[in-house]
mmCIF file of C-alpha atoms in Angstrom:
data_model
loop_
_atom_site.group_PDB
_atom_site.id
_atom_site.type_symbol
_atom_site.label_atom_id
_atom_site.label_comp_id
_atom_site.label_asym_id
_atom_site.label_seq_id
_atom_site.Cartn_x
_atom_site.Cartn_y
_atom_site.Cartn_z
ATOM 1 C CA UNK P 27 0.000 0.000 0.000
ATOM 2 C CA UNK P 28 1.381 2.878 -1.001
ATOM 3 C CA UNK P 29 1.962 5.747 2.139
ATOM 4 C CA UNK P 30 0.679 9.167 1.630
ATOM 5 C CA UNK P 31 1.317 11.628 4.402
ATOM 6 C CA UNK P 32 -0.614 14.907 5.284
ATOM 7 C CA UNK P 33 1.256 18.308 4.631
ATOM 8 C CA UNK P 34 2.078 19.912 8.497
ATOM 9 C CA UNK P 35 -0.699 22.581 8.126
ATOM 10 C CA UNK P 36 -3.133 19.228 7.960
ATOM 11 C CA UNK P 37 -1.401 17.049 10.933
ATOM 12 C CA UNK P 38 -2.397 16.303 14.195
ATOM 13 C CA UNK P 39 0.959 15.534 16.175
ATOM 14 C CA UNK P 40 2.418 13.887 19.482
ATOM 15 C CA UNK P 41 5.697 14.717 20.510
ATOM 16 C CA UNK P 42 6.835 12.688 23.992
ATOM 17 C CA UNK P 43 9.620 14.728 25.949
ATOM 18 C CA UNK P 44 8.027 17.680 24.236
ATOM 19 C CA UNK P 45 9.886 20.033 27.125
ATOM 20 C CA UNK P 46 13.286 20.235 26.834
ATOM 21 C CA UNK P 47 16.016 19.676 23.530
ATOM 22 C CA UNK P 48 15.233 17.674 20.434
ATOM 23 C CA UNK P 49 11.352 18.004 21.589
ATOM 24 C CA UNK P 50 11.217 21.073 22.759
ATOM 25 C CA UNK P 51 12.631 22.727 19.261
ATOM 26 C CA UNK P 52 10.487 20.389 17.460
ATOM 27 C CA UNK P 53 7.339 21.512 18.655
ATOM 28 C CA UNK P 54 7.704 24.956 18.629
ATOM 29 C CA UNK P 55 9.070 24.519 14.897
ATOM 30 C CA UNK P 56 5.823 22.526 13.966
ATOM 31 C CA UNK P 57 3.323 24.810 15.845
ATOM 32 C CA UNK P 58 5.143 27.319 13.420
ATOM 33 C CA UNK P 59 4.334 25.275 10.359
ATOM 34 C CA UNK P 60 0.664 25.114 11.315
ATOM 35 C CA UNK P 61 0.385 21.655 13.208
ATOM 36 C CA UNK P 62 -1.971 20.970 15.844
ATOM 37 C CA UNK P 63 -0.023 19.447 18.925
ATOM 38 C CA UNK P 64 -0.498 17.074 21.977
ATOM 39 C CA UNK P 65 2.322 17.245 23.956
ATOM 40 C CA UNK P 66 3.675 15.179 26.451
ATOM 41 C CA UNK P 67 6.319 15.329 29.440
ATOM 42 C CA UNK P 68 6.434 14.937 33.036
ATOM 43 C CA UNK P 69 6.611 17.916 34.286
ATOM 44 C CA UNK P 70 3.017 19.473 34.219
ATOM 45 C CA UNK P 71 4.082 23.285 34.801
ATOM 46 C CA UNK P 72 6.736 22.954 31.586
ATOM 47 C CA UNK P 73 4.082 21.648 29.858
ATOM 48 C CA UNK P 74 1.934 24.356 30.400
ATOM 49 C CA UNK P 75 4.549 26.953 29.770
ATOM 50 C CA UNK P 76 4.817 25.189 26.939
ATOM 51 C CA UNK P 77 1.670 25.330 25.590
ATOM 52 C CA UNK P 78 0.813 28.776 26.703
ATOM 53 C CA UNK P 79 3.482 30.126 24.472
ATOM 54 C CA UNK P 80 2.552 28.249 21.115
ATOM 55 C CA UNK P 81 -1.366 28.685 21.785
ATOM 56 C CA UNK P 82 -0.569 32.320 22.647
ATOM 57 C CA UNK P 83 0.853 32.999 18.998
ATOM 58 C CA UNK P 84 -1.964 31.069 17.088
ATOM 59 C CA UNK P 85 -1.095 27.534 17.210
ATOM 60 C CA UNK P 86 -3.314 24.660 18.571
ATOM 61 C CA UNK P 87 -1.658 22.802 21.132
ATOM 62 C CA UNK P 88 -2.522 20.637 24.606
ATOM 63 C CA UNK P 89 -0.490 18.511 27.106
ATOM 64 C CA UNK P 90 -0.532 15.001 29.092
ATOM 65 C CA UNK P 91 1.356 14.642 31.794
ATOM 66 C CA UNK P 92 2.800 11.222 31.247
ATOM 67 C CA UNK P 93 5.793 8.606 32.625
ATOM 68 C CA UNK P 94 6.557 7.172 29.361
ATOM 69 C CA UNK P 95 7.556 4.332 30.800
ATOM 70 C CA UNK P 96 4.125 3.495 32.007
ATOM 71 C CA UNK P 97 1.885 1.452 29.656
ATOM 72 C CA UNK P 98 -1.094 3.230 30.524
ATOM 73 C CA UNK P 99 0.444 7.029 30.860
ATOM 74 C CA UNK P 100 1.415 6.379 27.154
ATOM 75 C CA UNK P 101 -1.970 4.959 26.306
ATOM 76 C CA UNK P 102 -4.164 7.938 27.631
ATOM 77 C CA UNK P 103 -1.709 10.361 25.899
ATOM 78 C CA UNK P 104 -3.442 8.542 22.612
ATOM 79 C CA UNK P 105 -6.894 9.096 23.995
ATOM 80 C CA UNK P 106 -6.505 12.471 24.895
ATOM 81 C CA UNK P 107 -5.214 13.347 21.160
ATOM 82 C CA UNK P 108 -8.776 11.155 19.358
ATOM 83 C CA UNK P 109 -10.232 13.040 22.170
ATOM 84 C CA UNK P 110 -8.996 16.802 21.444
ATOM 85 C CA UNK P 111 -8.416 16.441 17.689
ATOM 86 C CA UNK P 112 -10.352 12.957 16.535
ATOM 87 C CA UNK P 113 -7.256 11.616 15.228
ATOM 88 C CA UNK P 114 -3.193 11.180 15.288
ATOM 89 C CA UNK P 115 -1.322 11.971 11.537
ATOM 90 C CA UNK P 116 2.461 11.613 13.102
ATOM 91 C CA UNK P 117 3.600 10.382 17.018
ATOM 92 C CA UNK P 118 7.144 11.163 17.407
ATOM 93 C CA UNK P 119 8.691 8.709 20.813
ATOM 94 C CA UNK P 120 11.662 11.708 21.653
ATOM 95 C CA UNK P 121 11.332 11.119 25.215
ATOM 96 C CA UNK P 122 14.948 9.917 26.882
ATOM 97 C CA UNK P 123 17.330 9.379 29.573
ATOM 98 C CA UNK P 124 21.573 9.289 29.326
ATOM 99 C CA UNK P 125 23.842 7.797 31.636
ATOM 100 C CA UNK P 126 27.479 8.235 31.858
ATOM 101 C CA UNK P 127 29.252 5.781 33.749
ATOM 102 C CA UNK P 128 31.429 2.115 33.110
ATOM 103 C CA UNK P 129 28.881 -1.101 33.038
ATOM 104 C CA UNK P 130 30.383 -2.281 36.077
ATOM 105 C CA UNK P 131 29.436 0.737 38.004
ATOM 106 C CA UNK P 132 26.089 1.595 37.411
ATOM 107 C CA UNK P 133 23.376 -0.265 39.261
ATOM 108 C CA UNK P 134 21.372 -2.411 38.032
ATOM 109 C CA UNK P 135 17.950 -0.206 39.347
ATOM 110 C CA UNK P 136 19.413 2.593 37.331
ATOM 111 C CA UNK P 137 20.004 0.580 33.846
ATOM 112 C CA UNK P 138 16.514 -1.107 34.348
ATOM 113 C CA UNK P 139 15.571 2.716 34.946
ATOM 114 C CA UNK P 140 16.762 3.590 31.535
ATOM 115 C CA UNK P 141 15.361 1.131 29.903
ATOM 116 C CA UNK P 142 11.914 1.835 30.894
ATOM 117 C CA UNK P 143 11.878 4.987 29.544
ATOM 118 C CA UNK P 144 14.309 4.834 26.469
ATOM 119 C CA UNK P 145 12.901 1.387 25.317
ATOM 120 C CA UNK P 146 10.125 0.639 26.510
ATOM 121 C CA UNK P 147 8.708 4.120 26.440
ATOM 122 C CA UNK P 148 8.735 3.766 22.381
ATOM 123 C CA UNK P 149 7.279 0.690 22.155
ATOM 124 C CA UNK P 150 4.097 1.800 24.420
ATOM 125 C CA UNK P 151 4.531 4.511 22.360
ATOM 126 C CA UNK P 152 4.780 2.775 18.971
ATOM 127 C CA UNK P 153 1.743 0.204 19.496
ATOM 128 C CA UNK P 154 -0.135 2.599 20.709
ATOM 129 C CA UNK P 155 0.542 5.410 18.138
ATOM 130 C CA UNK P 156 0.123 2.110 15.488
ATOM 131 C CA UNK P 157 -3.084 1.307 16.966
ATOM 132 C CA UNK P 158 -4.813 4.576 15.501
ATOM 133 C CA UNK P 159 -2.398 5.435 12.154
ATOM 134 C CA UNK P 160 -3.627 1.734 10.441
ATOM 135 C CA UNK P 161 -6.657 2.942 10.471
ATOM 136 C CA UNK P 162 -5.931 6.488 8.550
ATOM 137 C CA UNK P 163 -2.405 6.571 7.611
ATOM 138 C CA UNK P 164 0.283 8.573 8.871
ATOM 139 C CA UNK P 165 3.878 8.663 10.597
ATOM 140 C CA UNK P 166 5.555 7.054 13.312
ATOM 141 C CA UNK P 167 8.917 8.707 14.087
ATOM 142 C CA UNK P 168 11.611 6.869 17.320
ATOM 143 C CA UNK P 169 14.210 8.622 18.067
ATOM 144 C CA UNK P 170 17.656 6.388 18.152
ATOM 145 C CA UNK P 171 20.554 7.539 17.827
ATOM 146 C CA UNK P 172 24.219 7.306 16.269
ATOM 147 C CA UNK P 173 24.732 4.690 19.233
ATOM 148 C CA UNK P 174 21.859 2.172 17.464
ATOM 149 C CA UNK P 175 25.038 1.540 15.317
ATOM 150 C CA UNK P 176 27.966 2.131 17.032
ATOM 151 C CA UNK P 177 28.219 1.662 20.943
ATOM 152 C CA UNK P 178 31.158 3.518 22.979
ATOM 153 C CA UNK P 179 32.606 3.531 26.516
ATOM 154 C CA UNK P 180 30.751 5.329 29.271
ATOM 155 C CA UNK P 181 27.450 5.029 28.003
ATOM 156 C CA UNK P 182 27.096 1.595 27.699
ATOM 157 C CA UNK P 183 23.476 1.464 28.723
ATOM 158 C CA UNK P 184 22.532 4.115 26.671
ATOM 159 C CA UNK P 185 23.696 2.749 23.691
ATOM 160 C CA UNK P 186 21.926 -0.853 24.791
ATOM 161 C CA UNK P 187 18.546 0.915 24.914
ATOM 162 C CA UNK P 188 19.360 3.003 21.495
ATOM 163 C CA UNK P 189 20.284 -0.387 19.839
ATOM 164 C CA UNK P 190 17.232 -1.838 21.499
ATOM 165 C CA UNK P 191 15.175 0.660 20.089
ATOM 166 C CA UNK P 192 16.601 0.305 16.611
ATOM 167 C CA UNK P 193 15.543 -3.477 16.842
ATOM 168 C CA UNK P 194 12.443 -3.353 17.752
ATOM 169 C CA UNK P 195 11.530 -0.014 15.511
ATOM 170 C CA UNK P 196 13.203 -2.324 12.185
ATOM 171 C CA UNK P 197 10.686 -4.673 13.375
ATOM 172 C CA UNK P 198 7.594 -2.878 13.874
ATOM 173 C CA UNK P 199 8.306 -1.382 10.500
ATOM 174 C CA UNK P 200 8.986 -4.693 8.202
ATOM 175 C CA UNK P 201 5.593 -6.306 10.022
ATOM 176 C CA UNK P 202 3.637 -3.416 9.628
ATOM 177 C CA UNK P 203 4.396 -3.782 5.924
ATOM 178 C CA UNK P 204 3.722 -6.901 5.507
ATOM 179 C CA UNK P 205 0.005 -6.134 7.016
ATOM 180 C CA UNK P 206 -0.192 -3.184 4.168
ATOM 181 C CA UNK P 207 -0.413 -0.519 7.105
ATOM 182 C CA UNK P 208 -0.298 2.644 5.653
ATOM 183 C CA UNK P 209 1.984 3.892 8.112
ATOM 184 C CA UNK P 210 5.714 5.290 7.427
ATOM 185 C CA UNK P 211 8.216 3.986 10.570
ATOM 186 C CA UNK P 212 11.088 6.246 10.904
ATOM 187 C CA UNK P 213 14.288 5.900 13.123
ATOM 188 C CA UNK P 214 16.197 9.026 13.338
ATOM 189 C CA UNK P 215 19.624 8.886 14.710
ATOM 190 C CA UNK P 216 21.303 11.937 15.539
ATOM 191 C CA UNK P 217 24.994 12.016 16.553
ATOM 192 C CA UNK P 218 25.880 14.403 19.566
ATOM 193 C CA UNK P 219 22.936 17.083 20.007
ATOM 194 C CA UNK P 220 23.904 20.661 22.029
ATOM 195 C CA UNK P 221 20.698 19.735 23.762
ATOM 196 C CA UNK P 222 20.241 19.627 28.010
ATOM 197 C CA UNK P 223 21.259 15.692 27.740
ATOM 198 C CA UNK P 224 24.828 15.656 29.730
ATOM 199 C CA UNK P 225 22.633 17.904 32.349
ATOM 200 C CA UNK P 226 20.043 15.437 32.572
ATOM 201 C CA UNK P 227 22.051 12.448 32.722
ATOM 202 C CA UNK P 228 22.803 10.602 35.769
ATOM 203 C CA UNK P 229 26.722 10.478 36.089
ATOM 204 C CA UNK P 230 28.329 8.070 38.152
ATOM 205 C CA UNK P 231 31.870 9.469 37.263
ATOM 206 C CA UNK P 232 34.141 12.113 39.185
ATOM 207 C CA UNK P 233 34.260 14.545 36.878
ATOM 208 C CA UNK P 234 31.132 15.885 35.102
ATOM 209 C CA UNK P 235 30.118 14.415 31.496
ATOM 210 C CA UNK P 236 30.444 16.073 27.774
ATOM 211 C CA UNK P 237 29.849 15.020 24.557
ATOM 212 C CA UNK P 238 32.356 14.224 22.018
ATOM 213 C CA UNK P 239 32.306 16.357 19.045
ATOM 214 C CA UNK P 240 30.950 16.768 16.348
ATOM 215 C CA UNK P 241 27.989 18.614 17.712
ATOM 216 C CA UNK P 242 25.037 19.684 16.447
ATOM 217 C CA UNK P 243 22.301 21.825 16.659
ATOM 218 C CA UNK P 244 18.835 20.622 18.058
ATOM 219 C CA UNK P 245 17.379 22.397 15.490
ATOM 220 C CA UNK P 246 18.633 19.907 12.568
ATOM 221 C CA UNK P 247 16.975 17.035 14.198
ATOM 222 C CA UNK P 248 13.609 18.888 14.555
ATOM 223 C CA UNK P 249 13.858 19.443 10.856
ATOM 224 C CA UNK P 250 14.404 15.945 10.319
ATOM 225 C CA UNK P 251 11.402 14.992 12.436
ATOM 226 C CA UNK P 252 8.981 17.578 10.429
ATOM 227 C CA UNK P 253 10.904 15.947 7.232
ATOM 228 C CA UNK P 254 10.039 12.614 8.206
ATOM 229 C CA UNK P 255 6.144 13.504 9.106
ATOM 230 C CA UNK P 256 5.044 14.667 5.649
ATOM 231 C CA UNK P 257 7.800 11.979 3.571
ATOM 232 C CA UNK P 258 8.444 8.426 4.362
ATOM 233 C CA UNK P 259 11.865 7.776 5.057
ATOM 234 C CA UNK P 260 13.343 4.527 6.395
ATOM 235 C CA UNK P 261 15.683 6.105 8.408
ATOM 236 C CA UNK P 262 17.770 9.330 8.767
ATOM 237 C CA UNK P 263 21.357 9.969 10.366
ATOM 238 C CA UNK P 264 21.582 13.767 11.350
ATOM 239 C CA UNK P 265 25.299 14.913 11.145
ATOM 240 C CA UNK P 266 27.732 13.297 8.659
ATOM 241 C CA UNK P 267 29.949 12.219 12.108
ATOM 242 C CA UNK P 268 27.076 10.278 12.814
ATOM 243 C CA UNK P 269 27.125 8.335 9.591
ATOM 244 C CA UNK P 270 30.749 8.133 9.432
ATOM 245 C CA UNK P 271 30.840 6.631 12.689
ATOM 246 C CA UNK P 272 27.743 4.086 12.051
ATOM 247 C CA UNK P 273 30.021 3.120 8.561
ATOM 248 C CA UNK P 274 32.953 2.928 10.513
ATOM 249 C CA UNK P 275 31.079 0.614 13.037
ATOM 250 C CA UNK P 276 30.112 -1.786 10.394
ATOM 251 C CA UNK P 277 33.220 -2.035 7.995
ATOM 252 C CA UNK P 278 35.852 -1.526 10.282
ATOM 253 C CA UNK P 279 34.379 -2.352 13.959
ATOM 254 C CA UNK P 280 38.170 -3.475 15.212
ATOM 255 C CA UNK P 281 39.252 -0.266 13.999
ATOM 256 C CA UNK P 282 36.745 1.636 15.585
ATOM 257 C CA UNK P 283 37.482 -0.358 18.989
ATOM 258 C CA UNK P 284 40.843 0.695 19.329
ATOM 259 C CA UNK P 285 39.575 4.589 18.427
ATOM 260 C CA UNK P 286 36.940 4.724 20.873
ATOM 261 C CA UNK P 287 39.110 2.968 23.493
ATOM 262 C CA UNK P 288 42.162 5.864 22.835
ATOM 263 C CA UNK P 289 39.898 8.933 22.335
ATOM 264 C CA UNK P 290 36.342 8.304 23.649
ATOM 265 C CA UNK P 291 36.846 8.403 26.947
ATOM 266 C CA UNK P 292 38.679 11.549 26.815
ATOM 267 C CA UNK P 293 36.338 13.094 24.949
ATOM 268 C CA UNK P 294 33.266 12.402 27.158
ATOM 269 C CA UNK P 295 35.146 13.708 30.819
ATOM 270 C CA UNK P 296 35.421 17.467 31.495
ATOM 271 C CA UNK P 297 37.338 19.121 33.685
ATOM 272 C CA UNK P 298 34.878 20.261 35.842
ATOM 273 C CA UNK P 299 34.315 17.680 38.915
ATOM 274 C CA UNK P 300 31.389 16.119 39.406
ATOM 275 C CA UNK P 301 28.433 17.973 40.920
ATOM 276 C CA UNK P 302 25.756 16.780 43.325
ATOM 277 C CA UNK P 303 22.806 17.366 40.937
ATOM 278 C CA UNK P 304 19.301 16.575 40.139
ATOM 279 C CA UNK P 305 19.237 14.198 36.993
ATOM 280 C CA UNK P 306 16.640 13.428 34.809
ATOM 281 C CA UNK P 307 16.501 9.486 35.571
ATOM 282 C CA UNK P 308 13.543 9.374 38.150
ATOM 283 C CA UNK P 309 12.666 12.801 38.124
ATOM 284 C CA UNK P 310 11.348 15.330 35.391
ATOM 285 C CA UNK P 311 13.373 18.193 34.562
ATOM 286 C CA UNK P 312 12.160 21.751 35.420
ATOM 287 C CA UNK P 313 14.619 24.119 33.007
ATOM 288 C CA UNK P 314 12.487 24.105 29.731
ATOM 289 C CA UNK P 315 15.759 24.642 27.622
ATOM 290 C CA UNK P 316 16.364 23.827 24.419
ATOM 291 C CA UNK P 317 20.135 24.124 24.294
ATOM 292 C CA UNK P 318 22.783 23.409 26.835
ATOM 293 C CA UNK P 319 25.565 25.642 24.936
ATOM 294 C CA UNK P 320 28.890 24.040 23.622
ATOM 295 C CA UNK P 321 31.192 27.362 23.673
ATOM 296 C CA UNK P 322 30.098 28.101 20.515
ATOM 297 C CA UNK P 323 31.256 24.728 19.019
ATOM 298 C CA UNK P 324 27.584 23.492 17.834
ATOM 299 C CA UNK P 325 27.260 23.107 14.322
ATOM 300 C CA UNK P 326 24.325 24.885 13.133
ATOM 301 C CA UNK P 327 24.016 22.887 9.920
ATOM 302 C CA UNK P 328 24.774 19.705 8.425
ATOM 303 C CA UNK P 329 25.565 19.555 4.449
ATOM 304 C CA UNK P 330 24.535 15.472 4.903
ATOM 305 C CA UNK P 331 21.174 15.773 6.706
ATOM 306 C CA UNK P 332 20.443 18.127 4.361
ATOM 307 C CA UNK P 333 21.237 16.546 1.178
ATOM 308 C CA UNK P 334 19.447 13.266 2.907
ATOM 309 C CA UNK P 335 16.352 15.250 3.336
ATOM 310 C CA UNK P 336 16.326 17.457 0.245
ATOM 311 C CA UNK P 337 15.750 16.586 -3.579
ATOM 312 C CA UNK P 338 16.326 13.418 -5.050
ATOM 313 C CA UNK P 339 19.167 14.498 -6.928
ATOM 314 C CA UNK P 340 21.030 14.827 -3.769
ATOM 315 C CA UNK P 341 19.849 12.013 -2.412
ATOM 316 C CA UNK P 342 21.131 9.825 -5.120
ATOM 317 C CA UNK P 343 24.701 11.319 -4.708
ATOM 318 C CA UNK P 344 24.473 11.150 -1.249
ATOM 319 C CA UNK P 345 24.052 7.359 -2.089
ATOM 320 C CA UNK P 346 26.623 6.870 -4.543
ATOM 321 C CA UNK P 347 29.187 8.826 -2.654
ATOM 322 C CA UNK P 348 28.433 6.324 0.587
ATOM 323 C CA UNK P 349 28.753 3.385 -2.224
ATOM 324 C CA UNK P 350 31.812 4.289 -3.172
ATOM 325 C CA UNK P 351 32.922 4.769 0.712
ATOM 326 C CA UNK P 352 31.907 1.477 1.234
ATOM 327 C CA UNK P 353 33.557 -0.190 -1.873
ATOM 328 C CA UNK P 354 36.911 1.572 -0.405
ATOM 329 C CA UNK P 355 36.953 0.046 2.975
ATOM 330 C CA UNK P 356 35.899 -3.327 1.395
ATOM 331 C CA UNK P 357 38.696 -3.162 -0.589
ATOM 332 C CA UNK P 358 41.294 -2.221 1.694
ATOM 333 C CA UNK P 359 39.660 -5.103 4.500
ATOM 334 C CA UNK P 360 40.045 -7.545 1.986
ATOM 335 C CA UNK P 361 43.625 -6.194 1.099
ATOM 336 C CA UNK P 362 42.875 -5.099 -2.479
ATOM 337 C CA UNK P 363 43.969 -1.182 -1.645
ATOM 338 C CA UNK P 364 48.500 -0.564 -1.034
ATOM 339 C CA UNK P 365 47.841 2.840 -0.447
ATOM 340 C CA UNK P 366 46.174 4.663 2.549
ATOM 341 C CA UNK P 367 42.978 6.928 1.576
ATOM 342 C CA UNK P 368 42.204 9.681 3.915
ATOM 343 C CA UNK P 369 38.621 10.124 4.346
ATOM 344 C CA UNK P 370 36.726 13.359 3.576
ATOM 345 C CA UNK P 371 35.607 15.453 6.279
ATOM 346 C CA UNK P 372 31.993 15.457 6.731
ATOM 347 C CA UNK P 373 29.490 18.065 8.418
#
């Protein structure tokens, strides 16, 4: 069956972890655009702010309070949007924890924790977004990330749920076709996002957490979102470092091992020691921030995403340049390459 999705101006949408980063940006961008919003979070007075702003400059938007990582929280979020609007076009799962920390020192409450929320919060979120879209069409966009490919040190857990999530999302989308659902299944995976995440983390180490770089701006995975509600796309990496990194992961994963083990943990300690701070693991956030701020280091645009999500011109070179990527490192795995290629930067 053949998936036809409603221009913005036309959608109903449900955006979980709708008050801070990725979700934050993404609503406001799509109340811009002319979408009618349900909006869901755990902290009720963000959500409200929230809400008050967009409705206050002519959009249409409402809130749940909801644990995503409680079956029926997740369910009446559904109910309340058939209930407010009469139907849902596009359900976007954003809602997430991080954890920084080695495996053998995080406890096992606080990975299960995780888990609730990052995993198990999109597939309430799926089946019960699903439950409504077979009947009319529409979108169902998870939020991975470049970790569903690639794993590294100090977020172990994180990446487990994030593979998890890719998984179960490859899944849902292959059986969903098979049943000629009308629905589009998306799995955006952005690399590092200048987004409140390291803030909201729970850190278990003695120094407080950062991202490695690249990093990007929230507001290219918000455009990916709103490009994924209105055209089916299997999935969509947002920053070239996050593709590069996925490739790596798959052609040259011993490689990759020995980078992440010299740089990566580096990269993700600061120099700043650890605080005794709230986190975002059992309790909800109360900054309503979209950015954390990256000393000016955030990317602001990504010449990949964009080429991903434009025409298909530049999708087809996109392609054939990652073809020819791939034929390289074949090549020189299997020995058929004497001479060292140095890979293009990519943004």
């Amino acid at each position: 069956m053949k998936i036809r999705l409603k221009k913005l101006p036309d959608q109903v949408m449900v955006i979980t972890g709708a008050t801070s980063g990725i979700g934050l940006v993404t609503a406001r961008k799509a109340a811009k655009q002319g979408a009618r919003l349900v909006l869901a979070a755990r902290n009720e007075d963000a959500l409200k702010q929230v809400c008050d702003e967009l409705n206050g400059q002519g959009a249409e938007a409402t809130y749940v309070v909801a644990d995503v990582g409680k079956e029926d929280e997740v369910h009446h979020v559904a109910s309340a949007a058939i209930q407010r609007f009469g139907r849902i076009d596009t359900w976007v799962n954003n809602a997430g924890i991080g954890m920084f920390g080695r495996n053998e020192e995080v406890s096992t409450e606080d990975k299960r924790r995780l888990f609730e929320t990052n995993f198990w919060g999109v597939v309430y979120g799926s089946l019960a977004a699903t439950e409504h879209l077979k009947r009319n069409g529409g979108a169902l966009i998870n939020i991975g990330s470049e970790v569903s490919d690639v794993s590294v040190p100090l977020q172990g857990i994180y990446a487990a749920s994030k593979h998890a999530v890719k998984g179960f999302t490859d899944s849902l989308r292959i059986e969903l076709a098979e049943a000629g659902a009308p629905v589009s299944v998306t799995l955006i995976k952005p690399g590092s996002i200048d987004t409140m995440f390291a803030v909201h983390a729970k850190n278990y180490m003695d120094v407080e957490p950062k991202l490695p770089a690249p990093i990007y701006a929230p507001d290219i995975v918000a455009d990916a979102i709103l490009h994924a509600a209105t055209h089916p796309e299997r999935d969509i990496f947002v920053g070239g470092g996050a593709k590069m990194a996925a490739a790596g992961a798959y052609y040259m994963p011993a490689v990759i091992d020995r980078i992440m083990k010299r740089v990566m943990f580096g990269q993700q300690r600061s120099d700043q020691p650890a605080r005794h701070r709230e986190n975002s693991l059992y309790s909800p956030s109360r900054d309503l921030k979209e950015r954390n701020g990256v000393g000016g280091r955030t990317r602001e645009t990504s010449l990949y995403t964009s080429a991903i999500t434009g025409a298909k011109s530049n999708k087809a070179l996109m392609l054939g340049a990652g073809l020819a990527l791939a034929a390289v490192w074949q090549l020189r795995r299997n020995g058929g390459l004497k001479h060292k290629y140095a890979v293009p930067k990519q943004s």
